[in-house]
JSON list of C-alpha atoms in Angstrom, two decimals:
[
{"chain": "A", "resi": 19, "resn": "UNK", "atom": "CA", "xyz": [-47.13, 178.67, 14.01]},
{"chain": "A", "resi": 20, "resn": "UNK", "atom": "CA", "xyz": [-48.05, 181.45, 16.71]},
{"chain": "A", "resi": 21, "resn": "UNK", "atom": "CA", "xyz": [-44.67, 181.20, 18.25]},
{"chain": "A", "resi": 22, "resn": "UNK", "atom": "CA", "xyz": [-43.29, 181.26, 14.70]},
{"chain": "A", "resi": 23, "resn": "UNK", "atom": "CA", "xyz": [-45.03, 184.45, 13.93]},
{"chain": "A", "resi": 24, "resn": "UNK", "atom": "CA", "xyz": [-44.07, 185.90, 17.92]},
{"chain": "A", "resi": 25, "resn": "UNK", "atom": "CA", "xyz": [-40.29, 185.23, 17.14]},
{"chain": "A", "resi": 26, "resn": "UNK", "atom": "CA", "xyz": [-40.08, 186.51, 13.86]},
{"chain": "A", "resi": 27, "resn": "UNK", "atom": "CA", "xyz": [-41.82, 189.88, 14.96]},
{"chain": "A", "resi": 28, "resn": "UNK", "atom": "CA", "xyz": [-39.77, 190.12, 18.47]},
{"chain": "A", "resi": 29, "resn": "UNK", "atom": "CA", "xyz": [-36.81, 189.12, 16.42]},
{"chain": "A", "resi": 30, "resn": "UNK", "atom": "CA", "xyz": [-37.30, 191.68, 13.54]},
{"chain": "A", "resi": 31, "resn": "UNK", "atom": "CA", "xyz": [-37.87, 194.41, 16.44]},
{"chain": "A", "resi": 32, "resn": "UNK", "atom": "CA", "xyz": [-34.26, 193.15, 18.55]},
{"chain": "A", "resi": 33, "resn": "UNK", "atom": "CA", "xyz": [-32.70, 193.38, 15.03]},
{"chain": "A", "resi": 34, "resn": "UNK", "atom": "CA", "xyz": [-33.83, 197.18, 14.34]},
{"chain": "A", "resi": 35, "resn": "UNK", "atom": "CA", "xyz": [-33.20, 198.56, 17.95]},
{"chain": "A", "resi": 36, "resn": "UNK", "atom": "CA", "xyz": [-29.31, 197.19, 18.05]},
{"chain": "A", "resi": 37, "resn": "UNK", "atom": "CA", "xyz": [-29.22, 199.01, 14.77]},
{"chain": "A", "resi": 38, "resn": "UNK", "atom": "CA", "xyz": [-30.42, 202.10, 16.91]},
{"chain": "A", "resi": 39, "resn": "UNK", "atom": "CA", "xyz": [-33.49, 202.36, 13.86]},
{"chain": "A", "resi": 40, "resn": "UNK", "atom": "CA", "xyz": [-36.08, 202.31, 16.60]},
{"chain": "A", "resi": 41, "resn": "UNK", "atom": "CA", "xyz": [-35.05, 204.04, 19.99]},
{"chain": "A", "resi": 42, "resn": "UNK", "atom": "CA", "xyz": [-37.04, 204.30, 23.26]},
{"chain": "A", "resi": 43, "resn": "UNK", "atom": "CA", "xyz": [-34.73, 201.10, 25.11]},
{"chain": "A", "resi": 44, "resn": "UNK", "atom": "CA", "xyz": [-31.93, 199.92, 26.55]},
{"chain": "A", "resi": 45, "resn": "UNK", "atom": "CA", "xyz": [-31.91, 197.80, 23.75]},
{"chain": "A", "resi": 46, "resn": "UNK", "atom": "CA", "xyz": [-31.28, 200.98, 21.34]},
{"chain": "A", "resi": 47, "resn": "UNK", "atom": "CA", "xyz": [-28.14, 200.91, 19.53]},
{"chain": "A", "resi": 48, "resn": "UNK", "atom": "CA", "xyz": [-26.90, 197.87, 21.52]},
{"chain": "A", "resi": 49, "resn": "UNK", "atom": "CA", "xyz": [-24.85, 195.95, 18.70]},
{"chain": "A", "resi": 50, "resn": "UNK", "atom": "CA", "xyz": [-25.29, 192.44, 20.21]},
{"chain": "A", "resi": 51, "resn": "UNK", "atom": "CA", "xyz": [-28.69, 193.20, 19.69]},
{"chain": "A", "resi": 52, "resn": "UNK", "atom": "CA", "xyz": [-28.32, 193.76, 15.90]},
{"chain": "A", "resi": 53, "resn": "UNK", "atom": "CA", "xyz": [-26.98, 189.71, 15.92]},
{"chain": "A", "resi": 54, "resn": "UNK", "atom": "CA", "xyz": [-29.40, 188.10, 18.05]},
{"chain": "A", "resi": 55, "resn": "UNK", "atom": "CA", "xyz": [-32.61, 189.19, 16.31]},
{"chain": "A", "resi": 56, "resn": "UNK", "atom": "CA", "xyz": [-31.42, 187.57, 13.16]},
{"chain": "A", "resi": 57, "resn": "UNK", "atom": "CA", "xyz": [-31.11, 184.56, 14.91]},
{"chain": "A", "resi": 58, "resn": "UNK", "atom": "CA", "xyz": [-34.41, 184.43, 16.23]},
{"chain": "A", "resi": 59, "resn": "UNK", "atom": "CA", "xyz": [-36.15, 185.48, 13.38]},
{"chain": "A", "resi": 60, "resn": "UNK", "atom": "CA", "xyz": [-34.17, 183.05, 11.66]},
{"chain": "A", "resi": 61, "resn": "UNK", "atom": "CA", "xyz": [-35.74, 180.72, 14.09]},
{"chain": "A", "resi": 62, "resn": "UNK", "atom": "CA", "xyz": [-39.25, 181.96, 13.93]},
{"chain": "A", "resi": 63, "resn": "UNK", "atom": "CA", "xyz": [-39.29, 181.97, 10.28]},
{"chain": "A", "resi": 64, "resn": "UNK", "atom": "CA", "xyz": [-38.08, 178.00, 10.55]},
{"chain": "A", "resi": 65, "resn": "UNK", "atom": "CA", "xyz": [-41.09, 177.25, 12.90]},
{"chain": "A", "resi": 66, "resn": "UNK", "atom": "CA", "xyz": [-43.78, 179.14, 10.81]},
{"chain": "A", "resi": 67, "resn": "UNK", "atom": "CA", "xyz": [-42.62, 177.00, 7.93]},
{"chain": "A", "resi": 68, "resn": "UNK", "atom": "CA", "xyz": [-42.48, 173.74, 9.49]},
{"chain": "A", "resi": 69, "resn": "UNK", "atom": "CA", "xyz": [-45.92, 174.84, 10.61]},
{"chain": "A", "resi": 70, "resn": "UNK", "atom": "CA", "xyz": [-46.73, 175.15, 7.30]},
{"chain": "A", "resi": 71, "resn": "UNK", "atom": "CA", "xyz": [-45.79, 172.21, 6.15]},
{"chain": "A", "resi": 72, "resn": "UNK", "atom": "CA", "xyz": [-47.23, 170.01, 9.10]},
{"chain": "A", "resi": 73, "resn": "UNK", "atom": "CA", "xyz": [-50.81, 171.68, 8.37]},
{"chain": "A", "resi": 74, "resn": "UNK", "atom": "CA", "xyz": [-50.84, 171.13, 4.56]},
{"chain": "A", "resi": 75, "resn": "UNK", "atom": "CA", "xyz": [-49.92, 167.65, 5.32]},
{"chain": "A", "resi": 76, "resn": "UNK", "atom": "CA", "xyz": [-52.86, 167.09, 7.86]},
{"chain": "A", "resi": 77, "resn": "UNK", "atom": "CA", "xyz": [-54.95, 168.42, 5.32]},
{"chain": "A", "resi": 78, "resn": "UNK", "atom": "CA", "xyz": [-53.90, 166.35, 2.39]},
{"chain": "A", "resi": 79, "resn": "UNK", "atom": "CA", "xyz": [-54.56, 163.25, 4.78]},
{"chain": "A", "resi": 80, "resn": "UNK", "atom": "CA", "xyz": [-57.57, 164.37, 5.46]},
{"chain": "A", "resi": 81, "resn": "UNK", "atom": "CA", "xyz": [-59.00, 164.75, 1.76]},
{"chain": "A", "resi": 82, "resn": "UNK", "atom": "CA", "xyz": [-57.92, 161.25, 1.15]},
{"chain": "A", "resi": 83, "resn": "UNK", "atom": "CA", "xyz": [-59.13, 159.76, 3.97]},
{"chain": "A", "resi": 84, "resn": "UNK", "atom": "CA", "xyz": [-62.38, 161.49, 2.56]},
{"chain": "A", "resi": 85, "resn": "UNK", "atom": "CA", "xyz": [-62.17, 160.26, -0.72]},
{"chain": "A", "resi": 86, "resn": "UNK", "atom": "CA", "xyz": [-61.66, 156.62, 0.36]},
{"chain": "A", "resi": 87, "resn": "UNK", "atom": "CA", "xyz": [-64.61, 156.85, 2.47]},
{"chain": "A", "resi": 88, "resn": "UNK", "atom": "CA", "xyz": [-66.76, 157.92, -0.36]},
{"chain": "A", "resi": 89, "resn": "UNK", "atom": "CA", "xyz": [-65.38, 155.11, -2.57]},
{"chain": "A", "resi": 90, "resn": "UNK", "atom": "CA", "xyz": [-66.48, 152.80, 0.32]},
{"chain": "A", "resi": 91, "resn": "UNK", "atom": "CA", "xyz": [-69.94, 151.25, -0.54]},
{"chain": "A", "resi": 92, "resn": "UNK", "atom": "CA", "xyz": [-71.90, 152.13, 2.72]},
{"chain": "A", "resi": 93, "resn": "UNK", "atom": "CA", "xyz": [-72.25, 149.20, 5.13]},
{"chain": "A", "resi": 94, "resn": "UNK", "atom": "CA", "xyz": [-75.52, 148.16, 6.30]}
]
């Protein structure tokens, strides 16, 4: 999820220098760079939300491997 978040941010900042909206680089107001920062913040965005998903579903195992043990009578 950390390289999710790195890409989206590095791609949101690509996107906004090739539009020349933040100056200061080479980058500035080079259009390719107005294409690839949608990409990889595209990218980014995909890998925060598989992230997502991969964490809820951890947690959801986790609860019900919880809840079984509980059910469990304890062993002696």
């Amino acid at each position: 999820m950390t390289l999710g978040l790195l890409l989206l941010a590095l791609g949101g900042l690509w996107t906004l220098q090739g539009l020349d909206l933040v100056g200061g680089s080479v980058m500035s107001g080079v259009q390719i760079w107005s294409i690839i920062g949608p990409v990889v913040a595209l990218g980014g965005l995909v890998l925060l939300v598989l992230g997502t998903r991969r964490r809820n579903k951890a947690k959801q195992a986790e609860l019900a491997r919880l809840a079984h043990q509980e059910q469990q009578p304890p062993q002696a």
